[in-house]
């Protein structure tokens, strides 16, 4: 039998899949650490590790599927969803007696990332790297699911571009992994994805470097890009999901504690979160 052919394969022992999970998580942790230090193109390698962990095709099986846990997990979901945010915002306006109606919104108000300051006036897209980033009960907090089943977590529309195209987690991860250098470099790149990664801070203007810029520059070029920062946050969600699963498996009964996940490690933020005002939100008297 020829080396590298299907006929030459032999079964793995079941114990090997846990070792492979440790390996992929270590790949993710190293790439995420480099990303947080400023190596934003590590997002491409992050996308490949995520694909290995969760993506199934007719020809290949994801590692979490091999382990029998992919569809059993509750996936940490930190995304802000448009179909919840807009009704929650209108309900807040009505409750507060603002006498106004929401007629437009900024695509940057939803999705997985936030605008942050990395120092010296260098701003851009960053993964929040935390489970809660909004005040409880506010419209954006209500628009976060906290947990989701895999199919919804992976496939639901979430990240918006300034042209109002909407990307799921699977769109971002698989385009990076399959077209943009993770596992392949295609001769052609998805046109909507290309627009997303060159559009800084949802202003519809293109740029490439933030060096020398200040917060007074409008529109500024962005550190990272929204797709890369989003994939970094997807990796954070997935690692938290697996950490939580292992934490509970290793500590039966821990769910009875007030905060059974308080000992999970949270990464140090490489940025200062900013309350960037939305330039597109408009309200008119009701």
XYZ file of C-alpha atoms in Angstrom:
286
model
C 0.000 0.000 0.000
C 1.294 3.446 -0.936
C 2.353 5.913 1.727
C -0.210 8.657 2.274
C -3.151 6.864 0.677
C -6.466 6.073 2.327
C -5.774 2.362 2.062
C -2.619 2.772 4.156
C -4.410 4.259 7.172
C -4.842 2.509 10.523
C -7.206 3.497 13.387
C -6.091 5.891 16.127
C -6.539 4.838 19.753
C -9.385 6.736 21.401
C -6.964 8.261 23.929
C -5.118 10.034 21.120
C -8.000 12.434 20.517
C -7.593 14.024 23.961
C -3.889 14.524 23.246
C -4.799 16.060 19.904
C -7.216 18.409 21.672
C -4.420 19.566 23.981
C -2.230 20.144 20.935
C -4.821 22.255 19.108
C -5.599 24.293 22.228
C -1.879 24.956 22.653
C -1.698 26.070 19.022
C -4.567 28.460 19.708
C -3.048 29.826 22.918
C 0.305 30.542 21.273
C -1.237 32.190 18.217
C -3.640 34.216 20.382
C -0.769 35.408 22.593
C 1.134 36.574 19.509
C -2.011 38.224 18.127
C -2.467 40.143 21.381
C 1.136 41.375 21.115
C 0.346 42.967 17.764
C 0.885 40.139 15.276
C -2.603 40.470 13.808
C -2.004 38.100 10.890
C -1.891 35.256 13.433
C -5.672 35.345 12.934
C -5.098 33.263 9.810
C -3.489 30.463 11.833
C -6.134 30.857 14.550
C -8.801 30.223 11.910
C -7.121 26.977 10.877
C -7.047 25.626 14.445
C -10.713 26.530 14.899
C -11.538 24.724 11.656
C -9.748 21.596 12.887
C -11.690 21.702 16.153
C -15.251 22.244 14.919
C -15.748 22.036 11.140
C -17.125 18.848 9.587
C -17.320 17.993 5.889
C -18.120 14.887 3.855
C -14.376 14.150 3.728
C -13.250 15.181 7.217
C -14.433 15.024 10.827
C -13.793 17.738 13.394
C -11.805 16.932 16.508
C -14.697 17.784 18.833
C -16.892 15.415 16.807
C -14.266 12.660 17.177
C -14.407 13.273 20.926
C -18.208 13.033 20.894
C -18.730 16.441 22.532
C -19.262 18.900 19.667
C -23.059 18.866 19.868
C -23.182 18.436 23.651
C -21.324 21.615 24.586
C -22.904 24.951 25.455
C -20.788 27.384 23.462
C -19.840 30.664 25.093
C -21.471 33.358 22.948
C -20.306 36.977 23.391
C -21.767 38.302 20.130
C -24.236 41.183 19.921
C -27.030 40.167 17.533
C -28.943 42.641 15.372
C -32.290 40.823 15.647
C -32.230 41.341 19.414
C -30.371 44.655 19.694
C -32.733 46.811 17.617
C -35.950 45.723 19.395
C -34.179 46.005 22.770
C -32.994 49.521 21.912
C -36.479 50.612 20.847
C -37.963 49.103 24.001
C -35.404 51.045 26.065
C -36.334 54.287 24.277
C -40.009 53.632 24.965
C -39.394 52.730 28.607
C -37.216 55.774 29.232
C -39.824 58.056 27.707
C -37.448 59.437 25.108
C -40.288 59.947 22.639
C -38.053 58.752 19.843
C -37.901 56.021 17.234
C -34.831 54.144 16.087
C -34.618 54.544 12.309
C -31.009 53.633 11.537
C -28.042 51.993 13.208
C -24.315 51.460 12.895
C -23.016 48.005 11.849
C -20.269 48.464 14.448
C -22.928 48.230 17.172
C -23.251 44.474 16.628
C -20.813 41.610 16.221
C -17.936 40.324 18.296
C -15.423 43.141 18.693
C -14.937 46.594 20.144
C -12.941 49.693 19.356
C -9.947 50.072 21.664
C -6.958 52.309 22.256
C -3.559 50.591 22.207
C -1.765 53.724 23.402
C -0.239 56.735 21.675
C -3.543 57.403 19.917
C -3.427 54.062 18.098
C -6.963 52.784 17.859
C -8.528 49.855 16.096
C -10.605 46.708 16.324
C -9.934 44.449 19.302
C -11.381 41.248 20.680
C -13.069 42.086 24.025
C -11.535 38.945 25.626
C -14.108 38.894 28.408
C -17.500 37.388 29.055
C -19.374 40.573 29.958
C -18.622 44.006 28.499
C -21.928 45.864 28.868
C -23.939 46.954 31.882
C -26.521 44.292 32.789
C -29.963 45.053 31.411
C -28.794 47.486 28.718
C -29.833 46.813 25.082
C -26.438 45.438 23.964
C -26.244 43.214 27.047
C -29.692 41.828 26.217
C -28.516 41.159 22.648
C -25.826 38.730 23.868
C -26.972 35.128 24.225
C -24.264 34.123 26.726
C -24.496 30.468 25.574
C -25.652 28.756 22.373
C -25.891 25.379 20.702
C -23.223 24.754 18.104
C -25.360 25.224 14.987
C -26.576 28.662 16.090
C -23.166 29.727 17.405
C -21.454 28.713 14.166
C -23.992 29.716 11.516
C -26.131 32.654 12.697
C -25.503 36.094 11.066
C -23.520 38.323 13.393
C -20.721 40.566 12.048
C -21.893 43.369 9.745
C -19.883 45.327 7.185
C -20.520 48.956 6.280
C -22.234 47.655 3.115
C -24.599 45.706 5.435
C -23.367 42.275 4.413
C -23.616 39.967 7.431
C -21.057 37.294 8.318
C -21.425 34.305 10.602
C -18.534 32.833 12.573
C -18.295 30.062 9.999
C -18.021 32.592 7.150
C -15.056 34.338 8.761
C -13.221 31.233 9.942
C -13.655 29.210 6.761
C -12.837 32.028 4.342
C -9.611 32.693 6.260
C -8.732 29.012 6.511
C -9.809 27.945 3.016
C -9.049 31.030 0.910
C -6.795 33.489 2.739
C -3.796 31.379 3.746
C -4.822 29.212 6.682
C -4.909 25.955 4.758
C -4.977 27.333 1.203
C -4.267 30.533 -0.715
C -6.932 30.761 -3.408
C -6.440 32.624 -6.669
C -9.663 34.493 -5.868
C -10.867 35.877 -2.536
C -14.473 36.313 -1.413
C -15.372 39.873 -2.461
C -17.487 40.702 0.615
C -14.772 39.434 2.965
C -12.188 41.533 1.112
C -14.336 44.645 1.583
C -14.731 43.826 5.278
C -10.999 43.588 6.004
C -10.056 46.879 4.322
C -12.849 49.038 5.767
C -11.527 50.797 8.913
C -13.872 51.500 11.792
C -17.001 51.079 9.658
C -16.572 54.471 8.032
C -16.559 53.194 4.452
C -13.087 54.678 3.879
C -10.025 52.599 3.203
C -6.638 52.803 4.855
C -3.689 50.697 5.868
C -1.744 52.221 8.773
C -2.558 54.079 11.956
C 0.974 55.284 12.696
C 0.964 58.987 13.469
C -2.809 59.158 13.739
C -4.683 60.556 16.725
C -8.234 60.247 17.982
C -9.046 63.513 16.182
C -8.431 61.971 12.756
C -11.746 61.060 11.089
C -12.045 58.511 9.695
C -8.969 56.852 11.201
C -7.248 53.802 9.826
C -7.582 50.827 12.148
C -5.182 48.556 13.927
C -6.045 44.946 13.129
C -9.220 44.611 11.063
C -12.699 43.612 12.086
C -12.429 40.095 10.608
C -9.090 39.315 12.294
C -10.263 40.717 15.639
C -13.523 38.768 15.341
C -11.677 35.487 14.775
C -9.530 36.253 17.836
C -12.750 36.601 19.862
C -14.153 33.390 18.370
C -11.005 31.617 19.612
C -11.573 33.145 23.055
C -15.162 31.861 23.088
C -14.132 28.386 21.963
C -11.302 28.099 24.496
C -13.647 29.261 27.278
C -16.197 26.684 26.115
C -13.679 23.845 26.272
C -12.138 25.099 29.535
C -15.585 25.221 31.126
C -16.398 21.712 29.917
C -13.159 20.306 31.309
C -13.548 22.276 34.550
C -16.969 20.788 35.187
C -15.890 17.291 34.119
C -12.982 17.416 36.555
C -15.083 18.870 39.380
C -18.489 17.152 39.610
C -20.915 19.257 41.597
C -19.086 22.522 40.887
C -22.182 23.811 39.113
C -23.763 24.130 42.574
C -21.305 26.922 43.411
C -22.415 30.559 42.895
C -19.724 31.081 40.228
C -18.418 27.681 39.102
C -16.187 29.234 36.432
C -14.482 31.962 38.458
C -11.110 30.176 38.390
C -10.869 30.061 34.601
C -7.985 32.192 33.290
C -8.904 35.389 31.457
C -6.338 37.003 29.120
C -4.915 40.444 29.808
C -6.393 43.086 27.532
C -3.905 44.545 25.018
C -6.054 47.686 24.691
C -8.201 50.177 26.563
C -11.866 49.743 25.599
C -13.458 52.921 24.227
C -17.067 54.086 24.149
C -16.887 55.134 20.522
C -20.036 57.071 19.521
C -22.073 55.654 16.660
C -22.177 58.165 13.780
C -25.117 56.442 12.088
C -27.673 56.029 14.872
C -30.591 58.373 14.226
C -33.691 58.974 16.312
C -36.778 60.929 15.352
C -39.734 61.993 17.523
C -42.237 59.178 17.889
